[in-house]
PDB file of C-alpha atoms in Angstrom:
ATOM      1  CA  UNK A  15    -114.275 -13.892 -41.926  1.00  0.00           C
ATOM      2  CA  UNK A  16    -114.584 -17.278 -43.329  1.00  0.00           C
ATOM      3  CA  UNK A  17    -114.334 -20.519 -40.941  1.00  0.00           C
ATOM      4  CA  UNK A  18    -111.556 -23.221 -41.719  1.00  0.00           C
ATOM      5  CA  UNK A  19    -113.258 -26.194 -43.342  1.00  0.00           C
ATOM      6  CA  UNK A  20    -110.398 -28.658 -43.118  1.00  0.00           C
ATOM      7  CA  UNK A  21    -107.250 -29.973 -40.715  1.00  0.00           C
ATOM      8  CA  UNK A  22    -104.160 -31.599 -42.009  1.00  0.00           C
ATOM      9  CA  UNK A  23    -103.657 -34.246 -39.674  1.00  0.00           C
ATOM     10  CA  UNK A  24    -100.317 -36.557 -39.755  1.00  0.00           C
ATOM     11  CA  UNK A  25    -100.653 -39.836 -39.729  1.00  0.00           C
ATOM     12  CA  UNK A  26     -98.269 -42.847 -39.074  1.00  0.00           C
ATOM     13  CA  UNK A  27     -98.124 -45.543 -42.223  1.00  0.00           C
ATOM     14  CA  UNK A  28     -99.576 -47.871 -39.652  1.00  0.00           C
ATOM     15  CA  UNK A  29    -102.676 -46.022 -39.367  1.00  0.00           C
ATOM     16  CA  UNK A  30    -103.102 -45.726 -43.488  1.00  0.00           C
ATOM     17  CA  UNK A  31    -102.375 -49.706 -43.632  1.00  0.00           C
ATOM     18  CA  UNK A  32    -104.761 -50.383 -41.010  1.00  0.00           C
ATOM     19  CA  UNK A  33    -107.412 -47.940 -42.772  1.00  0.00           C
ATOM     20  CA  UNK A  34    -106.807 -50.139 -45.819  1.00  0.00           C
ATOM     21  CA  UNK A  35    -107.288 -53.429 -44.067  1.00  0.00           C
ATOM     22  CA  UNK A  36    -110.274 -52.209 -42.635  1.00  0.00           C
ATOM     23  CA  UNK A  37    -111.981 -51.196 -45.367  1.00  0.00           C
ATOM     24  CA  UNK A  38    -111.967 -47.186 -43.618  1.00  0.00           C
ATOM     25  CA  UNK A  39    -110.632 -45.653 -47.063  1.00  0.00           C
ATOM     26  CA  UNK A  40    -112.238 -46.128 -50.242  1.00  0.00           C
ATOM     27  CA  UNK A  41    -111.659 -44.797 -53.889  1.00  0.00           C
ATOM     28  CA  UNK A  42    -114.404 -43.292 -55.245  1.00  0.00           C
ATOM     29  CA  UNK A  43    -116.029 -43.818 -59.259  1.00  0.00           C
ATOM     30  CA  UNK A  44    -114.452 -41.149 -60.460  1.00  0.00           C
ATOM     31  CA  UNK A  45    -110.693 -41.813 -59.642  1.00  0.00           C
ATOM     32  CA  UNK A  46    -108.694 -43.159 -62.294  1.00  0.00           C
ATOM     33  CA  UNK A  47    -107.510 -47.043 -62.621  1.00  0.00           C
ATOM     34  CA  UNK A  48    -103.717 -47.627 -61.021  1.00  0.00           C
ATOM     35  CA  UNK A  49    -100.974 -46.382 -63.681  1.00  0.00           C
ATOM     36  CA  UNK A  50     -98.120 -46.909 -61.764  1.00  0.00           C
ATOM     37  CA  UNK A  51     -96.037 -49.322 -63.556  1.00  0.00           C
ATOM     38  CA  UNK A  52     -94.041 -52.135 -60.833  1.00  0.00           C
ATOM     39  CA  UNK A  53     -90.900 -50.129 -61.283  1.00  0.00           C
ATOM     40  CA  UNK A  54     -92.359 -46.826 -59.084  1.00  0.00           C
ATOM     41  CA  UNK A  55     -94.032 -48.920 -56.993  1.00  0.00           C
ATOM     42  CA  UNK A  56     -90.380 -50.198 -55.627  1.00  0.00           C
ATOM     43  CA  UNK A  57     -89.402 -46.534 -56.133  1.00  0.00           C
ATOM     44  CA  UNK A  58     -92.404 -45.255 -53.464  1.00  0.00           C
ATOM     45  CA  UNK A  59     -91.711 -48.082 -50.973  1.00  0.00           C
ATOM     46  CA  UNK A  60     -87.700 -47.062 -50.862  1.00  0.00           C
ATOM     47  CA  UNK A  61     -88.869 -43.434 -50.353  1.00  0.00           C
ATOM     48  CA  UNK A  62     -90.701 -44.543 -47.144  1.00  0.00           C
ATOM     49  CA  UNK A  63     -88.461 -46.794 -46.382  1.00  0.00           C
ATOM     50  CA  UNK A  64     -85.573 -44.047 -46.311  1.00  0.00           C
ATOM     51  CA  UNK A  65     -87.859 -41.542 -44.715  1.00  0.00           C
ATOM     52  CA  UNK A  66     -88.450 -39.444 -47.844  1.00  0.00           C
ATOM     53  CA  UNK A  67     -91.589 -36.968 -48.305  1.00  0.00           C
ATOM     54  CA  UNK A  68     -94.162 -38.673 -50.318  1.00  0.00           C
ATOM     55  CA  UNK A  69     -96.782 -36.096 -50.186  1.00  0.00           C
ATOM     56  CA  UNK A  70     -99.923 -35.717 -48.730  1.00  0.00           C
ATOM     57  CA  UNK A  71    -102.941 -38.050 -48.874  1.00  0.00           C
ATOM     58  CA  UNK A  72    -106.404 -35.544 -49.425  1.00  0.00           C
ATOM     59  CA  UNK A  73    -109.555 -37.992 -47.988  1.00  0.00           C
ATOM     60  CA  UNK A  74    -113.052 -36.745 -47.719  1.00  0.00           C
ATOM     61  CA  UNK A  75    -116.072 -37.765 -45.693  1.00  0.00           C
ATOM     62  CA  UNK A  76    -118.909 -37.591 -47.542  1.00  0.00           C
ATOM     63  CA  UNK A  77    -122.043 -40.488 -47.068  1.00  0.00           C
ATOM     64  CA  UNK A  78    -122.911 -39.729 -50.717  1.00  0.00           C
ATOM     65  CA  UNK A  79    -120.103 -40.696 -52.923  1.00  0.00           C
ATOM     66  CA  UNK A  80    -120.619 -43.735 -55.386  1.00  0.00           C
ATOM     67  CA  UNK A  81    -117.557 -45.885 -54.924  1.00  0.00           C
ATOM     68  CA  UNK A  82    -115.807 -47.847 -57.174  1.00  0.00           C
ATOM     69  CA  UNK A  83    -117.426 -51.079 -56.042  1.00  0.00           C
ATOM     70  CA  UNK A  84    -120.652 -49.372 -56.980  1.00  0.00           C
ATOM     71  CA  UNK A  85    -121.793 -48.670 -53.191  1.00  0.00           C
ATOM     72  CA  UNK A  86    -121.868 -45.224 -51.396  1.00  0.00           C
ATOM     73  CA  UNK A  87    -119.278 -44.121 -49.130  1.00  0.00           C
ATOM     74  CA  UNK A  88    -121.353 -44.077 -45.590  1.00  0.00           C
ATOM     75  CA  UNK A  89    -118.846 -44.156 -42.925  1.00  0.00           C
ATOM     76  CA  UNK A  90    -115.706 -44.103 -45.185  1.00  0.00           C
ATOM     77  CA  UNK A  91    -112.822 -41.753 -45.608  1.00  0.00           C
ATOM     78  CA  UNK A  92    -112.904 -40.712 -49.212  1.00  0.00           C
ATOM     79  CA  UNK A  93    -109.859 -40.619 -50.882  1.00  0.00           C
ATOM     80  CA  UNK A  94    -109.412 -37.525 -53.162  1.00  0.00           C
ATOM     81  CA  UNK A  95    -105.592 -37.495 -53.894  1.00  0.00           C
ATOM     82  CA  UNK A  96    -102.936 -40.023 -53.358  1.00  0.00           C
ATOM     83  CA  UNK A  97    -104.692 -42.846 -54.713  1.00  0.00           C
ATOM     84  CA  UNK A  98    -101.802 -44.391 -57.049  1.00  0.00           C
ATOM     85  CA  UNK A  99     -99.525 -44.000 -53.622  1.00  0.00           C
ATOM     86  CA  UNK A 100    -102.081 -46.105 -51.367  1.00  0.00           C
ATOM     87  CA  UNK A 101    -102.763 -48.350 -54.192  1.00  0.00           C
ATOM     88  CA  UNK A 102     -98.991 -49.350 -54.403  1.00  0.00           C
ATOM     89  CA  UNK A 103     -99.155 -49.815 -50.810  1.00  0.00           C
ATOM     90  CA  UNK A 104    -101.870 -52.014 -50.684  1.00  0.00           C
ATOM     91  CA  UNK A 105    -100.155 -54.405 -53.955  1.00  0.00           C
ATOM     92  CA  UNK A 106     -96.571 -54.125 -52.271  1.00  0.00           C
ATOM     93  CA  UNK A 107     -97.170 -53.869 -48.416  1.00  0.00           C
ATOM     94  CA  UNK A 108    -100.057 -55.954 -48.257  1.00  0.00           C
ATOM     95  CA  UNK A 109    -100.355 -57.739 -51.408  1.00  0.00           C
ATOM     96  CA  UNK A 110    -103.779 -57.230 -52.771  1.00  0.00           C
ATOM     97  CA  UNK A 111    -104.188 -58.008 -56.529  1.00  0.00           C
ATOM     98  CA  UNK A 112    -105.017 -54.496 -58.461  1.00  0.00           C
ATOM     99  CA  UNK A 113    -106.920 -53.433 -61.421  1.00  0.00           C
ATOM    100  CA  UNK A 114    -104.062 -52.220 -63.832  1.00  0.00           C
ATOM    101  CA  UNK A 115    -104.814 -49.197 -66.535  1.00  0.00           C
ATOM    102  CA  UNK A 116    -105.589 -51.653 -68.989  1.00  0.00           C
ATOM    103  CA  UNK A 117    -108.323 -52.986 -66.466  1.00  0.00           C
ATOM    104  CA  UNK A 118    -106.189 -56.215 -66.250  1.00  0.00           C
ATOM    105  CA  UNK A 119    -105.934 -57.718 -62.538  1.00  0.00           C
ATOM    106  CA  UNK A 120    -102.087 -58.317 -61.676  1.00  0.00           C
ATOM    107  CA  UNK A 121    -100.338 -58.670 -58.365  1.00  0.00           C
ATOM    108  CA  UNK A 122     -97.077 -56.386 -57.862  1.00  0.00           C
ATOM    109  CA  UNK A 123     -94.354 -58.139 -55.901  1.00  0.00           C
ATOM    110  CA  UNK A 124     -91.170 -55.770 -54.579  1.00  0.00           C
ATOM    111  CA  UNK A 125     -88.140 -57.835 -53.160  1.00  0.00           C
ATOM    112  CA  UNK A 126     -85.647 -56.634 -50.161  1.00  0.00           C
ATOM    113  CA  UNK A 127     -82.100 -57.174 -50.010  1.00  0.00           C
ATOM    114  CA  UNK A 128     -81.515 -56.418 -46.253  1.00  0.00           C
ATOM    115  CA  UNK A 129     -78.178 -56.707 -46.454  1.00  0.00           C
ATOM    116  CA  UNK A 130     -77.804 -54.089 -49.485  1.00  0.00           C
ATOM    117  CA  UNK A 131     -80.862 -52.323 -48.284  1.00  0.00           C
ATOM    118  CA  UNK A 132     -82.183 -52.896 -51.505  1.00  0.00           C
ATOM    119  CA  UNK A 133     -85.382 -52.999 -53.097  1.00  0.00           C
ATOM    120  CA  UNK A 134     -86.206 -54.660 -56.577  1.00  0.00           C
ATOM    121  CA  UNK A 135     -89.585 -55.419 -58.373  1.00  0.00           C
ATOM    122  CA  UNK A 136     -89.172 -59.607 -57.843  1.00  0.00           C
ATOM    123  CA  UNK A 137     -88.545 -61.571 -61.357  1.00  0.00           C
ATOM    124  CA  UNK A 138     -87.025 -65.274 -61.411  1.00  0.00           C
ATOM    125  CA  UNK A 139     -83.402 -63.900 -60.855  1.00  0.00           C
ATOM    126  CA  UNK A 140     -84.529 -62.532 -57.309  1.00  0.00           C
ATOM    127  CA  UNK A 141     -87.021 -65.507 -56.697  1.00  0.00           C
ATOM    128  CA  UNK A 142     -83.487 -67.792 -56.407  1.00  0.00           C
ATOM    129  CA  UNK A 143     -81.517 -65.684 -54.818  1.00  0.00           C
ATOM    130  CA  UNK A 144     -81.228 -66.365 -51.160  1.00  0.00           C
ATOM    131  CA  UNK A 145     -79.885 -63.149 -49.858  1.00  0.00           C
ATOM    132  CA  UNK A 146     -83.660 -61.189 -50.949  1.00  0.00           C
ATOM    133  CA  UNK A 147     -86.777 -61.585 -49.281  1.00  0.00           C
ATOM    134  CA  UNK A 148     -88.527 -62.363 -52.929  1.00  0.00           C
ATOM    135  CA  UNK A 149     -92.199 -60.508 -51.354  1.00  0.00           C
ATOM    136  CA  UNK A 150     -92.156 -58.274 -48.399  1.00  0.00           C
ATOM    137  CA  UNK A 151     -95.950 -58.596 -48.498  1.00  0.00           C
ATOM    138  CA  UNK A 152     -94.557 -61.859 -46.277  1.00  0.00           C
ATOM    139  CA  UNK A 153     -93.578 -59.291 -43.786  1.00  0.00           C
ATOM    140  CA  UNK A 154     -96.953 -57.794 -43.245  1.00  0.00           C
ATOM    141  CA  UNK A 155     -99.440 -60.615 -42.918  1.00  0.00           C
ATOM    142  CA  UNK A 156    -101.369 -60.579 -39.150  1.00  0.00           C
ATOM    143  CA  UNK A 157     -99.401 -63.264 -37.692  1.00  0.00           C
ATOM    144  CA  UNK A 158     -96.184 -62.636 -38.833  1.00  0.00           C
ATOM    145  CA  UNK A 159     -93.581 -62.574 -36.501  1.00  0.00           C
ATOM    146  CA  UNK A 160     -90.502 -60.643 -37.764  1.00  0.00           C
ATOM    147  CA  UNK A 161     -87.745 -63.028 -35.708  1.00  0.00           C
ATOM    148  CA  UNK A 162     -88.920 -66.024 -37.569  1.00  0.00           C
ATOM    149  CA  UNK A 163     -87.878 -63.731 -40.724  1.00  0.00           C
ATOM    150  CA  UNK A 164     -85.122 -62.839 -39.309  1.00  0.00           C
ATOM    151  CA  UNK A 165     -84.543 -66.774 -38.194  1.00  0.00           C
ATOM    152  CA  UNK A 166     -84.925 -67.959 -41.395  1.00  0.00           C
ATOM    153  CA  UNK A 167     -82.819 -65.485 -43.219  1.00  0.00           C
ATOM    154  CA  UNK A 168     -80.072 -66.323 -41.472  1.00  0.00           C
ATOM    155  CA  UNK A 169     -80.572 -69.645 -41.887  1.00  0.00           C
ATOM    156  CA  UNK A 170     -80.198 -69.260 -45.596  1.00  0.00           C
ATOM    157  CA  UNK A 171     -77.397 -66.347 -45.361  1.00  0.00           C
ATOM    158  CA  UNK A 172     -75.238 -67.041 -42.207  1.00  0.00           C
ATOM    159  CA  UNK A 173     -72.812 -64.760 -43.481  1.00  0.00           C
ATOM    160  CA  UNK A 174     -75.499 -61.971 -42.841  1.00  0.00           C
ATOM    161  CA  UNK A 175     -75.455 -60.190 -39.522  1.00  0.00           C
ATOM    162  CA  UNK A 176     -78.282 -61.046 -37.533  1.00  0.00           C
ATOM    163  CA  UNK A 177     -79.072 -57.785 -35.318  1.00  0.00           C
ATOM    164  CA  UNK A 178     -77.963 -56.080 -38.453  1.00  0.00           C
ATOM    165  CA  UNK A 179     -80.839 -57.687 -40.976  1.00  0.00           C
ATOM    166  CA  UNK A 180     -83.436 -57.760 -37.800  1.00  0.00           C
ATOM    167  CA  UNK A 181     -82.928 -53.940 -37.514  1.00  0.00           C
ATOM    168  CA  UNK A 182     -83.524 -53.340 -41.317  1.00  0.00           C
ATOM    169  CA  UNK A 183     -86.479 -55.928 -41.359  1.00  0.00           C
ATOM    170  CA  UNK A 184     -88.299 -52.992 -38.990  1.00  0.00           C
ATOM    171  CA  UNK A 185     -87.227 -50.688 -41.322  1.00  0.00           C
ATOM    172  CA  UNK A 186     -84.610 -48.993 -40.109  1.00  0.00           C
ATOM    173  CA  UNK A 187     -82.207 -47.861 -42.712  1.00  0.00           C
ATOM    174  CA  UNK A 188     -78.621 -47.336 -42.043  1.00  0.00           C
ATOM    175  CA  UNK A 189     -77.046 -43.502 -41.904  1.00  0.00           C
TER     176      UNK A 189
END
């Protein structure tokens, strides 16, 4: 009889995010560059937003693995599938810069409408349009506070209900 040799284990978003910040999950060498183009990037973050199955993430701990970066992988979960999906989250959710397919560096920047509950990839439209919050990367930094968001939106849309756009700024989507 053979012995199990793995666990699925759920984890929150918060715990992925904070393995990214940390420096926990690495990609090794032999992934593939990010192919995702901007436009399923906003597609992925509405999923989780709306509570949608996005699949599993497969990571690895192995001290031997050359990483991307050219180091080993000592310490580090190894991710072996579900790199474009924590790749987009890192560009949208936390805004880090990534290497494109064409090995070009370029930052991905997905807009919310929290009235609409709406997300859009950001262009110049969105960027002066008051009612979107033009880079939820804003929403993520360490010190943000979400009622200054909150605050401010209303500031610009008083139209907007405030417990309303507060409730979708913790992502909350309506039924």
């Amino acid at each position: 009889m053979a012995t199990q040799r793995y666990s699925v284990t759920p984890h929150p978003i918060e715990t992925l995010l904070a393995w990214v910040k940390s420096g926990e999950i690495a990609i090794p060498e032999i992934q593939r560059p990010f192919v995702w183009d901007s436009t399923k990037v906003r597609n992925f973050i509405d999923s989780l937003y709306q509570g949608y199955p996005v699949g599993y993430l497969i990571a690895w701990r192995n001290p031997n693995v050359k990483l991307k970066d050219g180091t080993t992988s000592a310490g580090k979960r190894i991710l072996i599938d579900g790199q474009q999906r924590v790749t987009a989250l890192m560009a949208a959710v936390l805004g880090h810069e990534v290497l494109a397919k064409d090995y070009e560096t370029v930052r991905i920047r997905i807009a919310f409408h929290p009235v609409e509950e709406r997300f859009e990839v950001h262009n110049p439209a969105i960027a002066k349009d008051r009612a979107w919050i033009a880079d939820i990367s804003r929403l993520f930094v360490p010190d943000a506070y979400l009622g200054d968001f909150v605050d401010d939106y209303i500031t610009r849309n008083p139209e907007a209900d405030r417990k309303q756009v507060g409730r979708r700024l913790l992502s909350q989507p309506s039924d």
